Coordinates of N, CA, C and O in Angstrom, one line a residue:
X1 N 204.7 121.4 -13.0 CA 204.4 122.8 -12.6 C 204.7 123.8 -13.7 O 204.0 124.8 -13.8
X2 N 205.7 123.6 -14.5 CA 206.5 124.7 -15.1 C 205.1 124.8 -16.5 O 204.8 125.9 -16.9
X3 N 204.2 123.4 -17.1 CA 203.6 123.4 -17.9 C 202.8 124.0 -17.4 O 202.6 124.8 -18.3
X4 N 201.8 124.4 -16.4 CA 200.5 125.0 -15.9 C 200.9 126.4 -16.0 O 200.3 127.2 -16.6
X5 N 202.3 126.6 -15.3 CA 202.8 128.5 -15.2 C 202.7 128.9 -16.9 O 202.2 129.9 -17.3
X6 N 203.4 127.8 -18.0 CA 203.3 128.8 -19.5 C 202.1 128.3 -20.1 O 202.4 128.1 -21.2
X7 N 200.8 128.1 -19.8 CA 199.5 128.0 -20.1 C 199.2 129.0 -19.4 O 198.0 129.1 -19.7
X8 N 199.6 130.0 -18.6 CA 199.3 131.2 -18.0 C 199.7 132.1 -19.0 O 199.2 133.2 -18.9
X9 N 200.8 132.0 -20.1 CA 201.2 133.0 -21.2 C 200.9 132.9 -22.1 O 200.5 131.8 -22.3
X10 N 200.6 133.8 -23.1 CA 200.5 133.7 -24.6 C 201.8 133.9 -25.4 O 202.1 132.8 -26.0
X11 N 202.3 134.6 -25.4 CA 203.5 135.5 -25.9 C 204.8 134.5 -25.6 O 205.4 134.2 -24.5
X12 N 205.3 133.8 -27.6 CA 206.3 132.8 -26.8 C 207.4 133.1 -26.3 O 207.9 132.3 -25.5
X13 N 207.9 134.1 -26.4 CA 209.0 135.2 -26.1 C 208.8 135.4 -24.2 O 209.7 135.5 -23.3
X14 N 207.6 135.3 -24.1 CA 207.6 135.2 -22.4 C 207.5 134.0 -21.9 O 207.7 133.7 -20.7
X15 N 207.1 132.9 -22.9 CA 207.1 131.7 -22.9 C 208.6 130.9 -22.3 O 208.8 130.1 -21.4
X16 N 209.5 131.7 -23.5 CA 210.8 131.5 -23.2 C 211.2 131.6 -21.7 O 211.6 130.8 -20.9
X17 N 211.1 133.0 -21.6 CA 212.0 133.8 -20.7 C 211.4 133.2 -19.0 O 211.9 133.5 -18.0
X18 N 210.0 132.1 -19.2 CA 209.8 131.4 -17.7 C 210.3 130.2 -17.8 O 210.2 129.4 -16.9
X19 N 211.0 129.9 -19.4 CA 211.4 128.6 -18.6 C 212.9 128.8 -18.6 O 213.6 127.9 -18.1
X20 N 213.5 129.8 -19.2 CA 214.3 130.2 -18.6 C 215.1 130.3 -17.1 O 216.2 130.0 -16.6
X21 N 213.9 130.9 -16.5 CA 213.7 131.6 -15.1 C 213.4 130.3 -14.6 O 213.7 130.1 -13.5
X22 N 212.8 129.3 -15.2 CA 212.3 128.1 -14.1 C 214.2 127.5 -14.0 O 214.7 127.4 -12.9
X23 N 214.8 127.1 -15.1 CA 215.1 126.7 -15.1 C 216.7 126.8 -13.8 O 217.5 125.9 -13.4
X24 N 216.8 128.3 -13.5 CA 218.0 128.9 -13.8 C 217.9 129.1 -11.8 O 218.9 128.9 -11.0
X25 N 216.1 129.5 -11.4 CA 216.2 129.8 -10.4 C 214.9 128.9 -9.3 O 214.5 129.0 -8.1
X26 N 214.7 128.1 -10.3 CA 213.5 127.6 -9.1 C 214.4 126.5 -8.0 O 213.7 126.0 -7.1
X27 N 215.9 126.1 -8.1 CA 215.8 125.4 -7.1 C 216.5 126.9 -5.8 O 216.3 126.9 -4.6
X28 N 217.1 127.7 -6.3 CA 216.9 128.6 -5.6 C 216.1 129.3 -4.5 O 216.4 129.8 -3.5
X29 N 214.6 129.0 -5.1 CA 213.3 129.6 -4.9 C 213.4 128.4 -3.5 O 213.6 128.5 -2.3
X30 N 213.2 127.5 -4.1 CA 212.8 126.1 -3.4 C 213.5 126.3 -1.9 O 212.9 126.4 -0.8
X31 N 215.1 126.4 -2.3 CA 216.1 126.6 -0.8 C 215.6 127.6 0.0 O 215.5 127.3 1.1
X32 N 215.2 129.2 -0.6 CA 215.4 129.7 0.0 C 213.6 129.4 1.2 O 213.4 129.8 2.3
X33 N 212.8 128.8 0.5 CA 211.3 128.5 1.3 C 211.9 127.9 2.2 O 212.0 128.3 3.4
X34 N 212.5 126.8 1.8 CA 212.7 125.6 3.1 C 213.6 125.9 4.3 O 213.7 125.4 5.4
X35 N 214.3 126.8 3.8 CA 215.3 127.4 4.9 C 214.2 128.3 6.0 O 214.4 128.6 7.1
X36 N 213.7 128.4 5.5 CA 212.5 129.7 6.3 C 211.6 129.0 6.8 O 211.7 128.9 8.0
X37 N 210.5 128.1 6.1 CA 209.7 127.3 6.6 C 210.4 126.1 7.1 O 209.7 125.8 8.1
X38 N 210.9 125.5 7.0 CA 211.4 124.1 7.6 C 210.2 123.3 7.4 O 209.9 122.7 8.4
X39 N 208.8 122.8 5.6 CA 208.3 122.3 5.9 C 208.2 122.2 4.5 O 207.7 123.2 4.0
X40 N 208.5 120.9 3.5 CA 208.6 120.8 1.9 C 207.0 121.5 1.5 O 206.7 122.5 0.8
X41 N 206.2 120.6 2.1 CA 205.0 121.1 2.0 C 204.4 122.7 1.1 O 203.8 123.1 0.1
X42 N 205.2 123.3 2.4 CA 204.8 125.0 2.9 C 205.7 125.7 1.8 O 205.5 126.7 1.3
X43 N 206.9 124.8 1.5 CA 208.0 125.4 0.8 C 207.3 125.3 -0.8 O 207.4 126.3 -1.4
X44 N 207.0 124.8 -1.1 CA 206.4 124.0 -2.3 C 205.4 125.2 -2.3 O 205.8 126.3 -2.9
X45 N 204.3 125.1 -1.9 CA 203.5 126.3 -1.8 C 204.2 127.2 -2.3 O 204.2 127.4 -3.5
X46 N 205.1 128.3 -1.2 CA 205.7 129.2 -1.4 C 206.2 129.8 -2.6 O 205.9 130.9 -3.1
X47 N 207.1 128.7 -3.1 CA 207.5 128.9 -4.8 C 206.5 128.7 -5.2 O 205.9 129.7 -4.8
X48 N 205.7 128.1 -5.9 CA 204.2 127.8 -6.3 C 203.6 129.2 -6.5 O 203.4 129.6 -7.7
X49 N 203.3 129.9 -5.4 CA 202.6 131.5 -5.2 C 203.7 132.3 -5.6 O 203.2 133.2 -6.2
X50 N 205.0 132.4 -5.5 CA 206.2 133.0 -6.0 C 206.2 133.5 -7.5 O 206.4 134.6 -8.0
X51 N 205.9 132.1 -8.1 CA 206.0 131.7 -9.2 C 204.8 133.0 -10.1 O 205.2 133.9 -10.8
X52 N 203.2 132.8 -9.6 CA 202.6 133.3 -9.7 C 203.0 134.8 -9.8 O 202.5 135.5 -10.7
X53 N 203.6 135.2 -9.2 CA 203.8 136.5 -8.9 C 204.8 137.0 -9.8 O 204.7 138.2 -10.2
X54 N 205.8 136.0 -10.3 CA 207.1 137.0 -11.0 C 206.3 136.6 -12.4 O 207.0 137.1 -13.3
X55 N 205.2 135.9 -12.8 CA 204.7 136.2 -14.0 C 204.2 137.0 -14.6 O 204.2 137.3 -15.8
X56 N 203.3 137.5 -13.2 CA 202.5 138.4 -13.2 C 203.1 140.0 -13.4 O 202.7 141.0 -13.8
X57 N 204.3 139.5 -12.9 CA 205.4 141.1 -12.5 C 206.5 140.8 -14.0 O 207.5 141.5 -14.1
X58 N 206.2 139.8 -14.8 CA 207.6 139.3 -15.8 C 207.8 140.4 -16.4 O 208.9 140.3 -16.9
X59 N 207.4 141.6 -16.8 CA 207.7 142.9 -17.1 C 208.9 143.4 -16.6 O 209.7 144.1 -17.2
X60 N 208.9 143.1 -15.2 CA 209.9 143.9 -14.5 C 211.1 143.1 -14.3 O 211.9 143.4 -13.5
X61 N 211.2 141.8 -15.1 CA 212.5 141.0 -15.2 C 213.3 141.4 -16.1 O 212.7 141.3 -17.2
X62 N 214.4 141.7 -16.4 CA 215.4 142.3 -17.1 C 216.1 140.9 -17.6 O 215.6 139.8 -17.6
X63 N 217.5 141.1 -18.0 CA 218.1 139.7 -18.3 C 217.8 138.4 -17.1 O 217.7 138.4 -15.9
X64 N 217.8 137.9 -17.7 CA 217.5 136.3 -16.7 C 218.7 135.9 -15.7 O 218.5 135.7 -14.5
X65 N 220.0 135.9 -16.5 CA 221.4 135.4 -15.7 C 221.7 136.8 -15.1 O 222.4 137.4 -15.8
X66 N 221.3 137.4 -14.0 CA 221.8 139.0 -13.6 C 221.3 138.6 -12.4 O 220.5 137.7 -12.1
X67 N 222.3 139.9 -11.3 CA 222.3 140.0 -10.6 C 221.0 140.2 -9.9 O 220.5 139.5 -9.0
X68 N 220.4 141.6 -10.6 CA 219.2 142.2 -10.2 C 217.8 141.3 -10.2 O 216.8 141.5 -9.5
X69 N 218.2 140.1 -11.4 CA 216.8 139.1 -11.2 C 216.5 137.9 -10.5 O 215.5 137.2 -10.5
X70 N 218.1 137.8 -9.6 CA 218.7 136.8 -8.7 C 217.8 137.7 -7.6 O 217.2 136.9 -6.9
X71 N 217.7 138.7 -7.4 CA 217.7 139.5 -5.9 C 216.5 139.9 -6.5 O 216.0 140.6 -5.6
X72 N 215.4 139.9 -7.6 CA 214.1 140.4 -7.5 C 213.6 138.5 -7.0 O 213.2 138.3 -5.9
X73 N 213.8 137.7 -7.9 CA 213.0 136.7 -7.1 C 213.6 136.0 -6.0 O 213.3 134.8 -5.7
X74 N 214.4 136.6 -5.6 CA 214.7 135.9 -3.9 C 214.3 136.9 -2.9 O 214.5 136.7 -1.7
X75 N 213.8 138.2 -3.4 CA 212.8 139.4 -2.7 C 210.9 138.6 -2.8 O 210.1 138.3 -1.9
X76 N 210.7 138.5 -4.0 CA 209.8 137.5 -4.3 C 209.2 136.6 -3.2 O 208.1 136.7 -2.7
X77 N 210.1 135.7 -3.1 CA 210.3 134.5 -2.5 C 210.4 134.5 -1.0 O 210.2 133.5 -0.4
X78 N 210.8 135.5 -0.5 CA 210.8 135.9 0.8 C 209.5 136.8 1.3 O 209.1 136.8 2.4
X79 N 209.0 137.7 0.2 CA 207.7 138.5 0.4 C 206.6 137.3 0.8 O 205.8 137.5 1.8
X80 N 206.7 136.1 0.0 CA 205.4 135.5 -0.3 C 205.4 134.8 0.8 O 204.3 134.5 1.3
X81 N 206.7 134.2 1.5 CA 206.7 133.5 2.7 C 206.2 134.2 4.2 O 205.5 133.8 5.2
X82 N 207.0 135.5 3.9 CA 206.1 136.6 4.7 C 204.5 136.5 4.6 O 203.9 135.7 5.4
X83 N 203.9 137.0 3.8 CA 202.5 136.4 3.5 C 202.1 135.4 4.3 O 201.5 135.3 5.3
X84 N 202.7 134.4 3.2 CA 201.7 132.9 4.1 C 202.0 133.2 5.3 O 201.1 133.2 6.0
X85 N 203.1 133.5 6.0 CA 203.0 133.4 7.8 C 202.1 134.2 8.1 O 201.1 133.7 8.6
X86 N 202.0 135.3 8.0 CA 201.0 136.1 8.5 C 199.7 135.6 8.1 O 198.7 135.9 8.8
X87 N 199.6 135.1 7.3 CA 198.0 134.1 6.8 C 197.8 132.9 7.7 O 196.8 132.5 8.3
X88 N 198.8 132.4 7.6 CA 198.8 131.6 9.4 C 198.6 132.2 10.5 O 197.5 132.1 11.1
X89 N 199.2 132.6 10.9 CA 199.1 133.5 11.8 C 197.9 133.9 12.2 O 197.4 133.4 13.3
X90 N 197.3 134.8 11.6 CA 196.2 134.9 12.0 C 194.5 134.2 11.9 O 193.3 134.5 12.1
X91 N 195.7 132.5 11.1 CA 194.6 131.8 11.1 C 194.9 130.8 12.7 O 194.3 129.8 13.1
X92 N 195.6 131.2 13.0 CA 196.2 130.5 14.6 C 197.0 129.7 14.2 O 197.2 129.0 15.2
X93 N 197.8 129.3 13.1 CA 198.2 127.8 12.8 C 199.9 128.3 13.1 O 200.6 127.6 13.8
X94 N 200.7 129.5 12.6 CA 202.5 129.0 12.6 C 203.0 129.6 13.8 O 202.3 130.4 14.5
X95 N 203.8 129.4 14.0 CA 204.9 129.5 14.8 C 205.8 130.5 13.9 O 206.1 130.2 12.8
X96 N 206.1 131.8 14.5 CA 207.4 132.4 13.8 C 208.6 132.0 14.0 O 209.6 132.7 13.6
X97 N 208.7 130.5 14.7 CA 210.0 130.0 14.7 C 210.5 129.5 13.2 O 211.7 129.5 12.7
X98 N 209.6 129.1 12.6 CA 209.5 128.7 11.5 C 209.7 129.3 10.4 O 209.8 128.7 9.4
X99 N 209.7 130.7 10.4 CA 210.1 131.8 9.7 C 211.8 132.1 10.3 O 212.6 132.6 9.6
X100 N 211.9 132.0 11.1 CA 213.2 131.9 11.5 C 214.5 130.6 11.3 O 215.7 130.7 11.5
X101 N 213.7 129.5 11.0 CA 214.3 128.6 10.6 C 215.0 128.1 12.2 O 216.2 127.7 12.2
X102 N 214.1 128.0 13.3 CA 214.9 127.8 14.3 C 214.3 126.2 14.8 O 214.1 125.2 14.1
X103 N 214.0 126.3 16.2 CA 213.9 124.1 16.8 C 212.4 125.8 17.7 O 212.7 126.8 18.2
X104 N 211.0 125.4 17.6 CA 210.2 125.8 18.3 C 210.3 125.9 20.1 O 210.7 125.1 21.0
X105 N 210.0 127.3 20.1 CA 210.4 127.5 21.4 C 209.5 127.2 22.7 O 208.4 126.7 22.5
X106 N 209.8 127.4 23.8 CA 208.3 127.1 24.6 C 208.3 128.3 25.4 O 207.4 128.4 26.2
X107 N 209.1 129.3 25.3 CA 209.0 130.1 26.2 C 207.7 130.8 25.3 O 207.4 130.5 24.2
X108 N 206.8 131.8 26.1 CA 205.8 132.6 25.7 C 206.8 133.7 25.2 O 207.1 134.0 24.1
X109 N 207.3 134.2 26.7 CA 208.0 135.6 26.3 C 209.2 136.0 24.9 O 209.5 137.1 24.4
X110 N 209.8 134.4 24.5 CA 210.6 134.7 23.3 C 209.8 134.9 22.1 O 210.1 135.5 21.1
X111 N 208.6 134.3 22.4 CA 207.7 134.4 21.5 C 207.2 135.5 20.7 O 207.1 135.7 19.5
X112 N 207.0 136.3 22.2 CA 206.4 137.5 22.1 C 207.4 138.6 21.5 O 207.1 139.6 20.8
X113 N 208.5 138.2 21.7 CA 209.7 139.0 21.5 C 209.9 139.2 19.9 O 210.2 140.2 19.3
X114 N 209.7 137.7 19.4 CA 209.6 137.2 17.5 C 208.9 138.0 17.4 O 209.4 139.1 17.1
X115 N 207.4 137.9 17.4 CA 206.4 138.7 17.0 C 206.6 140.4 16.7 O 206.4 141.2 15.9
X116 N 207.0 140.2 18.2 CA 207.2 142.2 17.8 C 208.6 142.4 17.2 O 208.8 143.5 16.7
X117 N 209.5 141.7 17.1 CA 210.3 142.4 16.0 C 209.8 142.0 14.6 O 210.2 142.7 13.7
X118 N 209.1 141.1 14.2 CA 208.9 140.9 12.6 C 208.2 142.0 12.4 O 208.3 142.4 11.3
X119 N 206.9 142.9 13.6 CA 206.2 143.6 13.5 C 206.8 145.3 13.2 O 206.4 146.3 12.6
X120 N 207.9 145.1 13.8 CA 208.9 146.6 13.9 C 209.1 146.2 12.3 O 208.9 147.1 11.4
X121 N 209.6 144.9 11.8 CA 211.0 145.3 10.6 C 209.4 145.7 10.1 O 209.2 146.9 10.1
X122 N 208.1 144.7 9.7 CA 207.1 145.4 9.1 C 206.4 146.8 9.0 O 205.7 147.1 8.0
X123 N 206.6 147.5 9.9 CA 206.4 148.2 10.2 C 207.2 149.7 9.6 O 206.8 150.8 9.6
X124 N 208.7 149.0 9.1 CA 209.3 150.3 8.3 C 208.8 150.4 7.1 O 208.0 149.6 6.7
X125 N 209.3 151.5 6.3 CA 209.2 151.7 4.9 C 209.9 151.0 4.4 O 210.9 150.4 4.9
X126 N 209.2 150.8 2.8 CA 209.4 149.6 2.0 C 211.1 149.6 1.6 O 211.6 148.4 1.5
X127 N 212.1 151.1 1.3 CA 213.0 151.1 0.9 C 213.7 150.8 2.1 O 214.8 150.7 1.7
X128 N 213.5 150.5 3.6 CA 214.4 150.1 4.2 C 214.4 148.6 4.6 O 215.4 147.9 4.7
X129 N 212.7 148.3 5.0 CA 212.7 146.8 4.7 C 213.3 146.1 3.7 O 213.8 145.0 4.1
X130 N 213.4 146.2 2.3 CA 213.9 145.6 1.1 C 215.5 145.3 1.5 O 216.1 144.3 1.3
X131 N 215.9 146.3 2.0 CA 217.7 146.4 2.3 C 217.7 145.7 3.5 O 218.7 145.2 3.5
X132 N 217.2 145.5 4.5 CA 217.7 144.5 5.6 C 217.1 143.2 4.9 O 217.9 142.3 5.0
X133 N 216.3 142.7 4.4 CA 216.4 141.3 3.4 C 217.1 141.1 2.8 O 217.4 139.9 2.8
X134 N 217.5 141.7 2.1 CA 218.7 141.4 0.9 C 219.9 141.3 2.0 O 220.7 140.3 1.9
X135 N 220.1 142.2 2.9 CA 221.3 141.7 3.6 C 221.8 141.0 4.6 O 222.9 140.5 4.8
X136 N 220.1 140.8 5.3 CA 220.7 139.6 6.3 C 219.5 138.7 6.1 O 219.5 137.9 7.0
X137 N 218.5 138.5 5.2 CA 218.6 137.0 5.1 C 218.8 136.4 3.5 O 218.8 135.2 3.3
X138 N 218.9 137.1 2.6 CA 219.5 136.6 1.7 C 221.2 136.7 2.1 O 221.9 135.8 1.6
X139 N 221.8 137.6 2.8 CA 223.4 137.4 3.0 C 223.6 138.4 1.6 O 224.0 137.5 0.9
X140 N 223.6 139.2 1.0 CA 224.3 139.9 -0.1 C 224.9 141.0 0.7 O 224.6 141.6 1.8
X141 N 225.8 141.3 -0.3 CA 227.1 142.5 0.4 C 226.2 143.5 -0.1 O 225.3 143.3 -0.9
X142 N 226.4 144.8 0.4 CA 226.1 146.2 0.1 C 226.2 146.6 -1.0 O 225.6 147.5 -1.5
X143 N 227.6 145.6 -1.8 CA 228.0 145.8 -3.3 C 226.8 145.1 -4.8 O 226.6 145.5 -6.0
X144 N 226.4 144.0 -3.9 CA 225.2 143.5 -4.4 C 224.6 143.9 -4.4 O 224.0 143.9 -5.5
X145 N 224.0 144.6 -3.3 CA 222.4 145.2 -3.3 C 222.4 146.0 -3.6 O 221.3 146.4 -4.0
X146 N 223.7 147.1 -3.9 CA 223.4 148.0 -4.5 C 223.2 147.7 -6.5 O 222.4 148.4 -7.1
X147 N 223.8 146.9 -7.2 CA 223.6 146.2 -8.5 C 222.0 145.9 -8.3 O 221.3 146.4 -9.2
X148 N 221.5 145.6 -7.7 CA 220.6 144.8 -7.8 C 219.1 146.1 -7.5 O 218.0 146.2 -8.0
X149 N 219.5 146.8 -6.8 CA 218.4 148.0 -6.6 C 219.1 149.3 -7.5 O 219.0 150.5 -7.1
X150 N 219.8 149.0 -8.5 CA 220.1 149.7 -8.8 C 220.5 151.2 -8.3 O 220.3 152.1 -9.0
X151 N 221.1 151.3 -7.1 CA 221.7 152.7 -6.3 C 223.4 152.2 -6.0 O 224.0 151.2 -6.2
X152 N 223.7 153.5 -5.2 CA 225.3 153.1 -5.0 C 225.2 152.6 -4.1 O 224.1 152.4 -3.6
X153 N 226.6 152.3 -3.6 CA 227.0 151.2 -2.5 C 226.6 152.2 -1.3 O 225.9 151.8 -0.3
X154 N 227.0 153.5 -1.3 CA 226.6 154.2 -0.1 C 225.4 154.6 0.2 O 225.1 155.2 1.3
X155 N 224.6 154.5 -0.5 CA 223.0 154.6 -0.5 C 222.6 153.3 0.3 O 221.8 153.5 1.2
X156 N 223.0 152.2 0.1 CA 222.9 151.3 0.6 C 223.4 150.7 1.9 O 223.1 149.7 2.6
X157 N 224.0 151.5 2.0 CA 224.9 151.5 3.6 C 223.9 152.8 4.7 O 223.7 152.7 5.9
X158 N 223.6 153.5 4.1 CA 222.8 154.5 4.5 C 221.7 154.0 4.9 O 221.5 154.2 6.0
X159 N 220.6 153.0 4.1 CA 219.7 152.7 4.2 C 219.5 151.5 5.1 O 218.4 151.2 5.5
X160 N 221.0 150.8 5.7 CA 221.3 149.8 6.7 C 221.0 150.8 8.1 O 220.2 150.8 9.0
X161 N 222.2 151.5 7.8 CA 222.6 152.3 8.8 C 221.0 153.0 9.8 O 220.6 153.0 11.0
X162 N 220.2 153.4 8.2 CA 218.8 154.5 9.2 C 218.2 153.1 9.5 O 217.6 153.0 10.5
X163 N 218.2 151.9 8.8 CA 216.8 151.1 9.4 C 217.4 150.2 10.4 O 216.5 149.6 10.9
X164 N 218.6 149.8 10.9 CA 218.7 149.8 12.0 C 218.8 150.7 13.6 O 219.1 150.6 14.7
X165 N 218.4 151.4 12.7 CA 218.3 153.0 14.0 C 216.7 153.1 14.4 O 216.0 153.2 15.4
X166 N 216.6 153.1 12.9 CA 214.9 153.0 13.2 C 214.1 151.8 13.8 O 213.1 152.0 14.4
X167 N 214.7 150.5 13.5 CA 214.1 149.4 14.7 C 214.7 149.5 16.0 O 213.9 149.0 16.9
X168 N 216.0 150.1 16.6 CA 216.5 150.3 17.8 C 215.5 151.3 18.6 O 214.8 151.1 19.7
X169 N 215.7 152.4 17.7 CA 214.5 153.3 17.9 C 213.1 153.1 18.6 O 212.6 153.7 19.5
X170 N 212.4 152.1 17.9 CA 211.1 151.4 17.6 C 211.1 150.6 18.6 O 210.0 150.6 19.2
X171 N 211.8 149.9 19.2 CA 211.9 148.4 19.8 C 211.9 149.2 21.4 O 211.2 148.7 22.3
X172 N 212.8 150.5 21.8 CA 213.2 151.6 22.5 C 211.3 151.9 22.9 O 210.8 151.8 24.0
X173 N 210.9 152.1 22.0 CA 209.1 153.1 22.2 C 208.7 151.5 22.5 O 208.1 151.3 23.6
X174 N 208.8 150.7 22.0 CA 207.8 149.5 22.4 C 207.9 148.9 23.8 O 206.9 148.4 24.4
X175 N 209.0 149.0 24.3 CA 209.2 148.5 25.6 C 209.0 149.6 26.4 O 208.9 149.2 27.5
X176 N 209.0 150.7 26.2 CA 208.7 152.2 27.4 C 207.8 151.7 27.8 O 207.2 152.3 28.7

């Protein structure tokens, strides 16, 4: 894989810096697919189209061993998983249990329940969606996410604070 991704480069210097990045974070990439999809397959994919993407974005990679490039391709990596589900999805094939990493449910109504909140978090702005990923499913402290989006720690607590107000809010109008 890593030979097909630098046959996509010219520039050995970016040459470097992907196998750098292969080296440092693809089993990262890997865990964080399989923990979401629960399917090597789908996971494989995932990073695969991931991969694609932070090459295409390698401009916006700063140092390799940093915080900020740990949390751009595990933002990455969780965008692109988002994707394929919804590409499933509306080709009839996933289960959003599967994006949850859970045992498939049979109830309809929990179902329905998955759906509309992935549709709420989707549904916010991009600066508050990014901050409930970084914090509850990658797990990073407010201290991290703030290093990593570059803002302070209380900007980052702020932006917890409104986008869970704003899905409370939302979830509040959905059921009226």
């Amino acid at each position: 894989m890593l030979c097909m991704m630098l046959a996509s480069v010219d520039a050995p210097e970016d040459k470097r810096k992907i196998e750098l990045l292969y080296e440092k974070y693809n089993r990262l990439m890997f865990s964080i697919a399989h923990q979401s999809l629960q399917n090597t397959y789908d996971a494989e994919d995932a990073v695969l189209a991931s991969w694609e993407k932070i090459i295409k974005n390698l401009d916006k990679v700063g140092q390799v061993d940093s915080k900020e490039t740990k949390g751009f391709v595990a933002i990455v990596v969780k965008r692109t998983i988002i994707d394929m589900c919804r590409k499933k999805k509306r080709e009839g094939e996933v289960s959003l249990d599967a994006l949850e990493g859970e045992e498939p449910s049979t109830s309809d109504e929990t179902e329905h329940q998955k759906i509309e909140a992935m549709e709420l978090i989707d549904s916010l702005p991009q600066k508050y969606k990014e901050v409930l990923l970084l914090y509850y499913v990658n797990e990073l402290s407010t201290k991290e996410i703030s290093q990593v989006l570059g803002l302070r720690e209380g900007s980052v607590a702020s932006r917890l604070s409104r986008a869970r107000k704003m899905l409370t809010k939302s979830r509040k109008e959905v059921s009226a």
